mmCIF file with all atom_site columns, C-alpha atoms in Angstrom:
data_model
loop_
_atom_site.group_PDB
_atom_site.id
_atom_site.type_symbol
_atom_site.label_atom_id
_atom_site.label_alt_id
_atom_site.label_comp_id
_atom_site.label_asym_id
_atom_site.label_entity_id
_atom_site.label_seq_id
_atom_site.pdbx_PDB_ins_code
_atom_site.Cartn_x
_atom_site.Cartn_y
_atom_site.Cartn_z
_atom_site.occupancy
_atom_site.B_iso_or_equiv
_atom_site.pdbx_formal_charge
_atom_site.auth_seq_id
_atom_site.auth_comp_id
_atom_site.auth_asym_id
_atom_site.auth_atom_id
_atom_site.pdbx_PDB_model_num
ATOM 1   C CA . MET A 1 1   ? 61.043 85.542  94.794  1.00 53.00 ? 1   MET A CA 1
ATOM 2   C CA . SER A 1 2   ? 58.216 86.403  92.242  1.00 61.00 ? 2   SER A CA 1
ATOM 3   C CA . GLY A 1 3   ? 58.206 89.523  90.295  1.00 65.00 ? 3   GLY A CA 1
ATOM 4   C CA . SER A 1 4   ? 55.194 90.832  92.338  1.00 81.00 ? 4   SER A CA 1
ATOM 5   C CA . ARG A 1 5   ? 56.819 90.226  95.739  1.00 90.00 ? 5   ARG A CA 1
ATOM 6   C CA . ALA A 1 6   ? 60.017 91.483  94.743  1.00 91.00 ? 6   ALA A CA 1
ATOM 7   C CA . ALA A 1 7   ? 58.116 94.829  93.173  1.00 92.00 ? 7   ALA A CA 1
ATOM 8   C CA . VAL A 1 8   ? 56.577 95.136  96.727  1.00 93.00 ? 8   VAL A CA 1
ATOM 9   C CA . ARG A 1 9   ? 59.988 95.021  98.591  1.00 95.00 ? 9   ARG A CA 1
ATOM 10  C CA . TYR A 1 10  ? 61.494 97.463  96.196  1.00 96.00 ? 10  TYR A CA 1
ATOM 11  C CA . ALA A 1 11  ? 58.802 99.815  96.451  1.00 95.00 ? 11  ALA A CA 1
ATOM 12  C CA . LYS A 1 12  ? 58.600 99.580  100.624 1.00 95.00 ? 12  LYS A CA 1
ATOM 13  C CA . ALA A 1 13  ? 62.306 100.108 100.339 1.00 95.00 ? 13  ALA A CA 1
ATOM 14  C CA . VAL A 1 14  ? 62.170 103.016 98.112  1.00 96.00 ? 14  VAL A CA 1
ATOM 15  C CA . LEU A 1 15  ? 59.017 104.578 99.942  1.00 95.00 ? 15  LEU A CA 1
ATOM 16  C CA . SER A 1 16  ? 61.165 104.181 103.423 1.00 95.00 ? 16  SER A CA 1
ATOM 17  C CA . PHE A 1 17  ? 64.169 105.850 102.022 1.00 94.00 ? 17  PHE A CA 1
ATOM 18  C CA . SER A 1 18  ? 62.061 108.827 100.477 1.00 95.00 ? 18  SER A CA 1
ATOM 19  C CA . LEU A 1 19  ? 60.460 109.315 103.794 1.00 95.00 ? 19  LEU A CA 1
ATOM 20  C CA . GLU A 1 20  ? 63.739 109.578 105.540 1.00 95.00 ? 20  GLU A CA 1
ATOM 21  C CA . GLN A 1 21  ? 64.631 112.466 103.114 1.00 94.00 ? 21  GLN A CA 1
ATOM 22  C CA . ASN A 1 22  ? 60.894 114.001 102.907 1.00 95.00 ? 22  ASN A CA 1
ATOM 23  C CA . LYS A 1 23  ? 60.869 113.496 99.454  1.00 95.00 ? 23  LYS A CA 1
ATOM 24  C CA . GLU A 1 24  ? 57.988 110.990 99.209  1.00 94.00 ? 24  GLU A CA 1
ATOM 25  C CA . VAL A 1 25  ? 55.717 113.554 97.433  1.00 94.00 ? 25  VAL A CA 1
ATOM 26  C CA . GLU A 1 26  ? 58.377 114.030 94.644  1.00 95.00 ? 26  GLU A CA 1
ATOM 27  C CA . VAL A 1 27  ? 58.990 110.419 94.293  1.00 96.00 ? 27  VAL A CA 1
ATOM 28  C CA . ASN A 1 28  ? 55.219 109.471 94.026  1.00 93.00 ? 28  ASN A CA 1
ATOM 29  C CA . ALA A 1 29  ? 55.326 111.998 91.156  1.00 94.00 ? 29  ALA A CA 1
ATOM 30  C CA . ASP A 1 30  ? 58.142 110.299 89.574  1.00 95.00 ? 30  ASP A CA 1
ATOM 31  C CA . MET A 1 31  ? 56.502 107.020 89.893  1.00 95.00 ? 31  MET A CA 1
ATOM 32  C CA . MET A 1 32  ? 53.439 108.061 88.345  1.00 92.00 ? 32  MET A CA 1
ATOM 33  C CA . LEU A 1 33  ? 55.506 109.582 85.418  1.00 94.00 ? 33  LEU A CA 1
ATOM 34  C CA . ILE A 1 34  ? 57.626 106.120 85.055  1.00 94.00 ? 34  ILE A CA 1
ATOM 35  C CA . VAL A 1 35  ? 54.178 104.088 84.822  1.00 92.00 ? 35  VAL A CA 1
ATOM 36  C CA . ASN A 1 36  ? 52.565 106.544 82.433  1.00 90.00 ? 36  ASN A CA 1
ATOM 37  C CA . THR A 1 37  ? 55.616 106.637 80.298  1.00 93.00 ? 37  THR A CA 1
ATOM 38  C CA . ILE A 1 38  ? 56.159 102.689 80.178  1.00 92.00 ? 38  ILE A CA 1
ATOM 39  C CA . ASP A 1 39  ? 52.136 102.407 79.522  1.00 88.00 ? 39  ASP A CA 1
ATOM 40  C CA . GLU A 1 40  ? 52.057 104.839 76.699  1.00 88.00 ? 40  GLU A CA 1
ATOM 41  C CA . ASN A 1 41  ? 55.321 103.428 74.862  1.00 91.00 ? 41  ASN A CA 1
ATOM 42  C CA . LYS A 1 42  ? 55.384 99.789  73.526  1.00 91.00 ? 42  LYS A CA 1
ATOM 43  C CA . ASP A 1 43  ? 58.972 100.320 72.184  1.00 91.00 ? 43  ASP A CA 1
ATOM 44  C CA . LEU A 1 44  ? 60.194 100.909 75.935  1.00 91.00 ? 44  LEU A CA 1
ATOM 45  C CA . GLN A 1 45  ? 57.999 98.075  77.300  1.00 91.00 ? 45  GLN A CA 1
ATOM 46  C CA . LEU A 1 46  ? 59.908 95.989  74.727  1.00 91.00 ? 46  LEU A CA 1
ATOM 47  C CA . LEU A 1 47  ? 63.428 97.455  75.854  1.00 91.00 ? 47  LEU A CA 1
ATOM 48  C CA . LEU A 1 48  ? 62.569 96.771  79.521  1.00 90.00 ? 48  LEU A CA 1
ATOM 49  C CA . ASN A 1 49  ? 61.823 93.033  78.887  1.00 89.00 ? 49  ASN A CA 1
ATOM 50  C CA . SER A 1 50  ? 64.229 92.386  76.359  1.00 90.00 ? 50  SER A CA 1
ATOM 51  C CA . PRO A 1 51  ? 66.836 89.942  77.705  1.00 88.00 ? 51  PRO A CA 1
ATOM 52  C CA . ILE A 1 52  ? 69.034 90.395  74.469  1.00 90.00 ? 52  ILE A CA 1
ATOM 53  C CA . LEU A 1 53  ? 69.780 94.034  74.938  1.00 89.00 ? 53  LEU A CA 1
ATOM 54  C CA . LYS A 1 54  ? 72.582 94.980  77.537  1.00 91.00 ? 54  LYS A CA 1
ATOM 55  C CA . SER A 1 55  ? 72.054 96.873  80.918  1.00 90.00 ? 55  SER A CA 1
ATOM 56  C CA . GLU A 1 56  ? 74.236 99.553  79.466  1.00 91.00 ? 56  GLU A CA 1
ATOM 57  C CA . ILE A 1 57  ? 71.852 100.316 76.448  1.00 92.00 ? 57  ILE A CA 1
ATOM 58  C CA . LYS A 1 58  ? 68.836 100.111 78.759  1.00 92.00 ? 58  LYS A CA 1
ATOM 59  C CA . LYS A 1 59  ? 70.421 102.473 81.326  1.00 90.00 ? 59  LYS A CA 1
ATOM 60  C CA . SER A 1 60  ? 71.473 104.911 78.587  1.00 91.00 ? 60  SER A CA 1
ATOM 61  C CA . ALA A 1 61  ? 67.730 104.785 77.142  1.00 92.00 ? 61  ALA A CA 1
ATOM 62  C CA . LEU A 1 62  ? 66.385 105.216 80.335  1.00 92.00 ? 62  LEU A CA 1
ATOM 63  C CA . ASN A 1 63  ? 68.857 108.050 81.177  1.00 89.00 ? 63  ASN A CA 1
ATOM 64  C CA . GLU A 1 64  ? 67.697 109.769 77.872  1.00 90.00 ? 64  GLU A CA 1
ATOM 65  C CA . ILE A 1 65  ? 63.981 109.414 78.752  1.00 91.00 ? 65  ILE A CA 1
ATOM 66  C CA . PHE A 1 66  ? 63.939 110.396 82.619  1.00 91.00 ? 66  PHE A CA 1
ATOM 67  C CA . ALA A 1 67  ? 67.196 111.652 83.678  1.00 81.00 ? 67  ALA A CA 1
ATOM 68  C CA . THR A 1 68  ? 65.844 115.352 83.661  1.00 89.00 ? 68  THR A CA 1
ATOM 69  C CA . LYS A 1 69  ? 62.470 114.481 84.640  1.00 93.00 ? 69  LYS A CA 1
ATOM 70  C CA . ILE A 1 70  ? 62.891 112.661 87.693  1.00 94.00 ? 70  ILE A CA 1
ATOM 71  C CA . SER A 1 71  ? 64.472 112.867 91.324  1.00 93.00 ? 71  SER A CA 1
ATOM 72  C CA . SER A 1 72  ? 67.971 111.431 92.185  1.00 92.00 ? 72  SER A CA 1
ATOM 73  C CA . LEU A 1 73  ? 66.058 108.766 94.353  1.00 92.00 ? 73  LEU A CA 1
ATOM 74  C CA . SER A 1 74  ? 64.059 107.640 91.385  1.00 94.00 ? 74  SER A CA 1
ATOM 75  C CA . VAL A 1 75  ? 67.286 107.554 89.178  1.00 93.00 ? 75  VAL A CA 1
ATOM 76  C CA . GLY A 1 76  ? 68.900 105.353 91.930  1.00 92.00 ? 76  GLY A CA 1
ATOM 77  C CA . LEU A 1 77  ? 65.840 103.028 92.055  1.00 94.00 ? 77  LEU A CA 1
ATOM 78  C CA . ILE A 1 78  ? 66.423 102.524 88.193  1.00 93.00 ? 78  ILE A CA 1
ATOM 79  C CA . ASN A 1 79  ? 70.229 101.785 88.638  1.00 92.00 ? 79  ASN A CA 1
ATOM 80  C CA . LEU A 1 80  ? 69.494 99.633  91.483  1.00 94.00 ? 80  LEU A CA 1
ATOM 81  C CA . LEU A 1 81  ? 66.959 97.672  89.452  1.00 94.00 ? 81  LEU A CA 1
ATOM 82  C CA . ILE A 1 82  ? 69.529 97.573  86.513  1.00 92.00 ? 82  ILE A CA 1
ATOM 83  C CA . ASP A 1 83  ? 72.481 96.314  88.821  1.00 92.00 ? 83  ASP A CA 1
ATOM 84  C CA . ASN A 1 84  ? 70.184 93.478  90.202  1.00 93.00 ? 84  ASN A CA 1
ATOM 85  C CA . LYS A 1 85  ? 69.089 92.664  86.508  1.00 90.00 ? 85  LYS A CA 1
ATOM 86  C CA . ARG A 1 86  ? 65.413 93.275  87.686  1.00 92.00 ? 86  ARG A CA 1
ATOM 87  C CA . LEU A 1 87  ? 64.751 96.138  85.499  1.00 90.00 ? 87  LEU A CA 1
ATOM 88  C CA . SER A 1 88  ? 61.651 94.168  83.826  1.00 91.00 ? 88  SER A CA 1
ATOM 89  C CA . ILE A 1 89  ? 59.827 94.947  87.206  1.00 94.00 ? 89  ILE A CA 1
ATOM 90  C CA . LEU A 1 90  ? 60.460 98.916  86.959  1.00 94.00 ? 90  LEU A CA 1
ATOM 91  C CA . LYS A 1 91  ? 56.740 99.624  86.140  1.00 93.00 ? 91  LYS A CA 1
ATOM 92  C CA . ASP A 1 92  ? 55.352 97.099  88.920  1.00 94.00 ? 92  ASP A CA 1
ATOM 93  C CA . VAL A 1 93  ? 57.736 98.770  91.337  1.00 95.00 ? 93  VAL A CA 1
ATOM 94  C CA . ALA A 1 94  ? 56.606 102.375 90.346  1.00 95.00 ? 94  ALA A CA 1
ATOM 95  C CA . LYS A 1 95  ? 52.947 100.931 90.784  1.00 91.00 ? 95  LYS A CA 1
ATOM 96  C CA . LYS A 1 96  ? 53.225 99.489  94.058  1.00 92.00 ? 96  LYS A CA 1
ATOM 97  C CA . TYR A 1 97  ? 55.050 102.509 95.263  1.00 94.00 ? 97  TYR A CA 1
ATOM 98  C CA . THR A 1 98  ? 51.838 104.646 94.337  1.00 91.00 ? 98  THR A CA 1
ATOM 99  C CA . VAL A 1 99  ? 49.649 102.209 96.160  1.00 87.00 ? 99  VAL A CA 1
ATOM 100 C CA . LEU A 1 100 ? 52.002 102.266 99.307  1.00 91.00 ? 100 LEU A CA 1
ATOM 101 C CA . TYR A 1 101 ? 52.111 105.977 99.314  1.00 92.00 ? 101 TYR A CA 1
ATOM 102 C CA . ASP A 1 102 ? 48.088 106.400 98.625  1.00 86.00 ? 102 ASP A CA 1
ATOM 103 C CA . HIS A 1 103 ? 47.632 104.135 101.848 1.00 84.00 ? 103 HIS A CA 1
ATOM 104 C CA . LEU A 1 104 ? 50.069 105.823 103.733 1.00 89.00 ? 104 LEU A CA 1
ATOM 105 C CA . LYS A 1 105 ? 48.486 109.171 103.058 1.00 86.00 ? 105 LYS A CA 1
ATOM 106 C CA . GLY A 1 106 ? 44.886 107.823 103.554 1.00 83.00 ? 106 GLY A CA 1
ATOM 107 C CA . ILE A 1 107 ? 43.924 108.367 99.908  1.00 81.00 ? 107 ILE A CA 1
ATOM 108 C CA . GLU A 1 108 ? 41.690 106.211 98.271  1.00 80.00 ? 108 GLU A CA 1
ATOM 109 C CA . VAL A 1 109 ? 42.183 104.419 94.915  1.00 82.00 ? 109 VAL A CA 1
ATOM 110 C CA . ALA A 1 110 ? 38.850 104.575 92.887  1.00 85.00 ? 110 ALA A CA 1
ATOM 111 C CA . LYS A 1 111 ? 39.268 101.959 89.912  1.00 87.00 ? 111 LYS A CA 1
ATOM 112 C CA . VAL A 1 112 ? 36.858 103.083 87.155  1.00 89.00 ? 112 VAL A CA 1
ATOM 113 C CA . THR A 1 113 ? 36.356 100.589 84.170  1.00 91.00 ? 113 THR A CA 1
ATOM 114 C CA . THR A 1 114 ? 34.891 102.460 81.203  1.00 90.00 ? 114 THR A CA 1
ATOM 115 C CA . ALA A 1 115 ? 34.676 101.259 77.492  1.00 89.00 ? 115 ALA A CA 1
ATOM 116 C CA . VAL A 1 116 ? 36.160 104.485 76.673  1.00 90.00 ? 116 VAL A CA 1
ATOM 117 C CA . PRO A 1 117 ? 38.808 106.712 78.621  1.00 90.00 ? 117 PRO A CA 1
ATOM 118 C CA . LEU A 1 118 ? 37.456 109.095 81.088  1.00 88.00 ? 118 LEU A CA 1
ATOM 119 C CA . THR A 1 119 ? 37.196 112.747 80.248  1.00 88.00 ? 119 THR A CA 1
ATOM 120 C CA . GLU A 1 120 ? 38.922 115.123 82.699  1.00 87.00 ? 120 GLU A CA 1
ATOM 121 C CA . ALA A 1 121 ? 35.079 116.277 83.743  1.00 89.00 ? 121 ALA A CA 1
ATOM 122 C CA . LEU A 1 122 ? 34.207 112.882 84.284  1.00 87.00 ? 122 LEU A CA 1
ATOM 123 C CA . ASN A 1 123 ? 37.358 112.288 86.146  1.00 87.00 ? 123 ASN A CA 1
ATOM 124 C CA . LYS A 1 124 ? 36.642 115.162 88.311  1.00 89.00 ? 124 LYS A CA 1
ATOM 125 C CA . GLN A 1 125 ? 32.953 113.898 88.909  1.00 88.00 ? 125 GLN A CA 1
ATOM 126 C CA . VAL A 1 126 ? 34.332 110.695 90.138  1.00 86.00 ? 126 VAL A CA 1
ATOM 127 C CA . LEU A 1 127 ? 36.417 112.280 92.559  1.00 86.00 ? 127 LEU A CA 1
ATOM 128 C CA . VAL A 1 128 ? 33.837 114.486 93.925  1.00 88.00 ? 128 VAL A CA 1
ATOM 129 C CA . LYS A 1 129 ? 31.530 111.159 94.249  1.00 84.00 ? 129 LYS A CA 1
ATOM 130 C CA . VAL A 1 130 ? 34.257 108.920 95.793  1.00 84.00 ? 130 VAL A CA 1
ATOM 131 C CA . LYS A 1 131 ? 34.778 111.764 98.471  1.00 84.00 ? 131 LYS A CA 1
ATOM 132 C CA . GLU A 1 132 ? 31.105 111.789 99.202  1.00 85.00 ? 132 GLU A CA 1
ATOM 133 C CA . ILE A 1 133 ? 31.026 108.095 99.443  1.00 81.00 ? 133 ILE A CA 1
ATOM 134 C CA . THR A 1 134 ? 34.141 107.465 101.621 1.00 80.00 ? 134 THR A CA 1
ATOM 135 C CA . GLY A 1 135 ? 35.018 110.971 103.057 1.00 82.00 ? 135 GLY A CA 1
ATOM 136 C CA . LYS A 1 136 ? 38.592 110.482 101.822 1.00 81.00 ? 136 LYS A CA 1
ATOM 137 C CA . GLU A 1 137 ? 40.594 111.971 99.166  1.00 81.00 ? 137 GLU A CA 1
ATOM 138 C CA . ALA A 1 138 ? 41.080 109.659 96.103  1.00 84.00 ? 138 ALA A CA 1
ATOM 139 C CA . THR A 1 139 ? 42.874 109.154 93.041  1.00 83.00 ? 139 THR A CA 1
ATOM 140 C CA . VAL A 1 140 ? 41.123 107.676 90.070  1.00 86.00 ? 140 VAL A CA 1
ATOM 141 C CA . GLU A 1 141 ? 42.826 104.496 87.885  1.00 84.00 ? 141 GLU A CA 1
ATOM 142 C CA . ASN A 1 142 ? 40.852 104.448 84.829  1.00 88.00 ? 142 ASN A CA 1
ATOM 143 C CA . ILE A 1 143 ? 40.897 100.931 83.281  1.00 88.00 ? 143 ILE A CA 1
ATOM 144 C CA . ILE A 1 144 ? 39.612 100.745 79.748  1.00 89.00 ? 144 ILE A CA 1
ATOM 145 C CA . ASN A 1 145 ? 37.555 97.602  78.704  1.00 91.00 ? 145 ASN A CA 1
ATOM 146 C CA . PRO A 1 146 ? 35.470 98.027  75.344  1.00 90.00 ? 146 PRO A CA 1
ATOM 147 C CA . GLU A 1 147 ? 33.460 94.511  76.403  1.00 90.00 ? 147 GLU A CA 1
ATOM 148 C CA . ILE A 1 148 ? 31.396 96.411  79.091  1.00 89.00 ? 148 ILE A CA 1
ATOM 149 C CA . ILE A 1 149 ? 29.884 98.254  75.911  1.00 90.00 ? 149 ILE A CA 1
ATOM 150 C CA . GLY A 1 150 ? 29.086 101.416 78.054  1.00 88.00 ? 150 GLY A CA 1
ATOM 151 C CA . GLY A 1 151 ? 28.284 102.667 81.469  1.00 87.00 ? 151 GLY A CA 1
ATOM 152 C CA . PHE A 1 152 ? 31.110 102.157 84.177  1.00 88.00 ? 152 PHE A CA 1
ATOM 153 C CA . ILE A 1 153 ? 32.350 99.846  86.812  1.00 89.00 ? 153 ILE A CA 1
ATOM 154 C CA . LEU A 1 154 ? 33.329 101.591 90.193  1.00 87.00 ? 154 LEU A CA 1
ATOM 155 C CA . ARG A 1 155 ? 35.612 99.738  92.581  1.00 84.00 ? 155 ARG A CA 1
ATOM 156 C CA . ILE A 1 156 ? 36.766 101.393 95.696  1.00 83.00 ? 156 ILE A CA 1
ATOM 157 C CA . GLY A 1 157 ? 38.516 99.078  97.831  1.00 72.00 ? 157 GLY A CA 1
ATOM 158 C CA . ASP A 1 158 ? 36.394 95.692  98.380  1.00 68.00 ? 158 ASP A CA 1
ATOM 159 C CA . VAL A 1 159 ? 33.071 97.614  97.152  1.00 78.00 ? 159 VAL A CA 1
ATOM 160 C CA . GLN A 1 160 ? 32.266 97.411  93.591  1.00 81.00 ? 160 GLN A CA 1
ATOM 161 C CA . TYR A 1 161 ? 29.446 99.256  91.755  1.00 83.00 ? 161 TYR A CA 1
ATOM 162 C CA . ASP A 1 162 ? 28.549 97.795  88.242  1.00 86.00 ? 162 ASP A CA 1
ATOM 163 C CA . ALA A 1 163 ? 26.556 100.162 86.075  1.00 85.00 ? 163 ALA A CA 1
ATOM 164 C CA . SER A 1 164 ? 27.715 98.808  82.751  1.00 86.00 ? 164 SER A CA 1
ATOM 165 C CA . VAL A 1 165 ? 25.631 98.095  79.829  1.00 86.00 ? 165 VAL A CA 1
ATOM 166 C CA . ALA A 1 166 ? 27.175 94.544  79.639  1.00 83.00 ? 166 ALA A CA 1
ATOM 167 C CA . ASN A 1 167 ? 25.989 94.023  83.347  1.00 83.00 ? 167 ASN A CA 1
ATOM 168 C CA . LYS A 1 168 ? 22.495 95.211  82.577  1.00 84.00 ? 168 LYS A CA 1
ATOM 169 C CA . LEU A 1 169 ? 22.126 92.945  79.589  1.00 84.00 ? 169 LEU A CA 1
ATOM 170 C CA . GLN A 1 170 ? 23.266 90.173  81.625  1.00 85.00 ? 170 GLN A CA 1
ATOM 171 C CA . LYS A 1 171 ? 20.636 90.805  84.014  1.00 84.00 ? 171 LYS A CA 1
ATOM 172 C CA . LEU A 1 172 ? 17.893 91.286  81.542  1.00 83.00 ? 172 LEU A CA 1
ATOM 173 C CA . LYS A 1 173 ? 19.216 87.806  79.817  1.00 82.00 ? 173 LYS A CA 1
ATOM 174 C CA . ARG A 1 174 ? 18.963 86.109  83.455  1.00 82.00 ? 174 ARG A CA 1
ATOM 175 C CA . GLN A 1 175 ? 15.524 87.604  83.880  1.00 81.00 ? 175 GLN A CA 1
ATOM 176 C CA . PHE A 1 176 ? 14.167 86.171  80.479  1.00 79.00 ? 176 PHE A CA 1
ATOM 177 C CA . GLU A 1 177 ? 15.541 82.996  81.209  1.00 79.00 ? 177 GLU A CA 1
ATOM 178 C CA . SER A 1 178 ? 13.888 82.802  84.825  1.00 73.00 ? 178 SER A CA 1
ATOM 179 C CA . GLU A 1 179 ? 10.676 83.605  83.853  1.00 68.00 ? 179 GLU A CA 1
ATOM 180 C CA . SER A 1 180 ? 8.459  81.526  81.567  1.00 57.00 ? 180 SER A CA 1
ATOM 181 C CA . PHE A 1 181 ? 6.658  83.626  78.752  1.00 55.00 ? 181 PHE A CA 1
ATOM 182 C CA . ASN A 1 182 ? 3.449  82.765  76.958  1.00 49.00 ? 182 ASN A CA 1
ATOM 183 C CA . SER A 1 183 ? 3.146  83.688  73.490  1.00 48.00 ? 183 SER A CA 1
ATOM 184 C CA . LYS A 1 184 ? 0.373  85.891  72.889  1.00 49.00 ? 184 LYS A CA 1
ATOM 185 C CA . LEU A 1 185 ? -0.824 85.305  69.489  1.00 47.00 ? 185 LEU A CA 1
#
């Protein structure tokens, strides 16, 4: 089973279990914390993906980081992944859980690609605009890509709006290439 398919299966199982216990909101917050913590810590990423380190060392480190910050359901997920030697997909499982949770609650995910991180004010503006467009609540996933130079790319579901500087430069280049220019000397 591929890592992505396994992550979806684990995420579905955790969501189902959390729904049975009316703890889906709490577990969703845990999953967002797990994703953010792993994203922000390269050493933790290396630890989770290391084939050399023993499971007990990984378990001890994760307990040190998360034990007092996440619910027993989320700790159970980590332990299950350790037991099944699938700890390397923890971040993917957590991400899939949040996607499934958002879908269940009718929350749109707005993916905003920018050259620099969104400020809190811009993040709020994006949320307001997405609600205007879709009529639904949304969460914002900010993807940083310096290659777009400036501006932004907004993707909601299968609709994309590209207001990046790189896109505008591409359009301008195509326009110059398609039109014949006569030199006026």
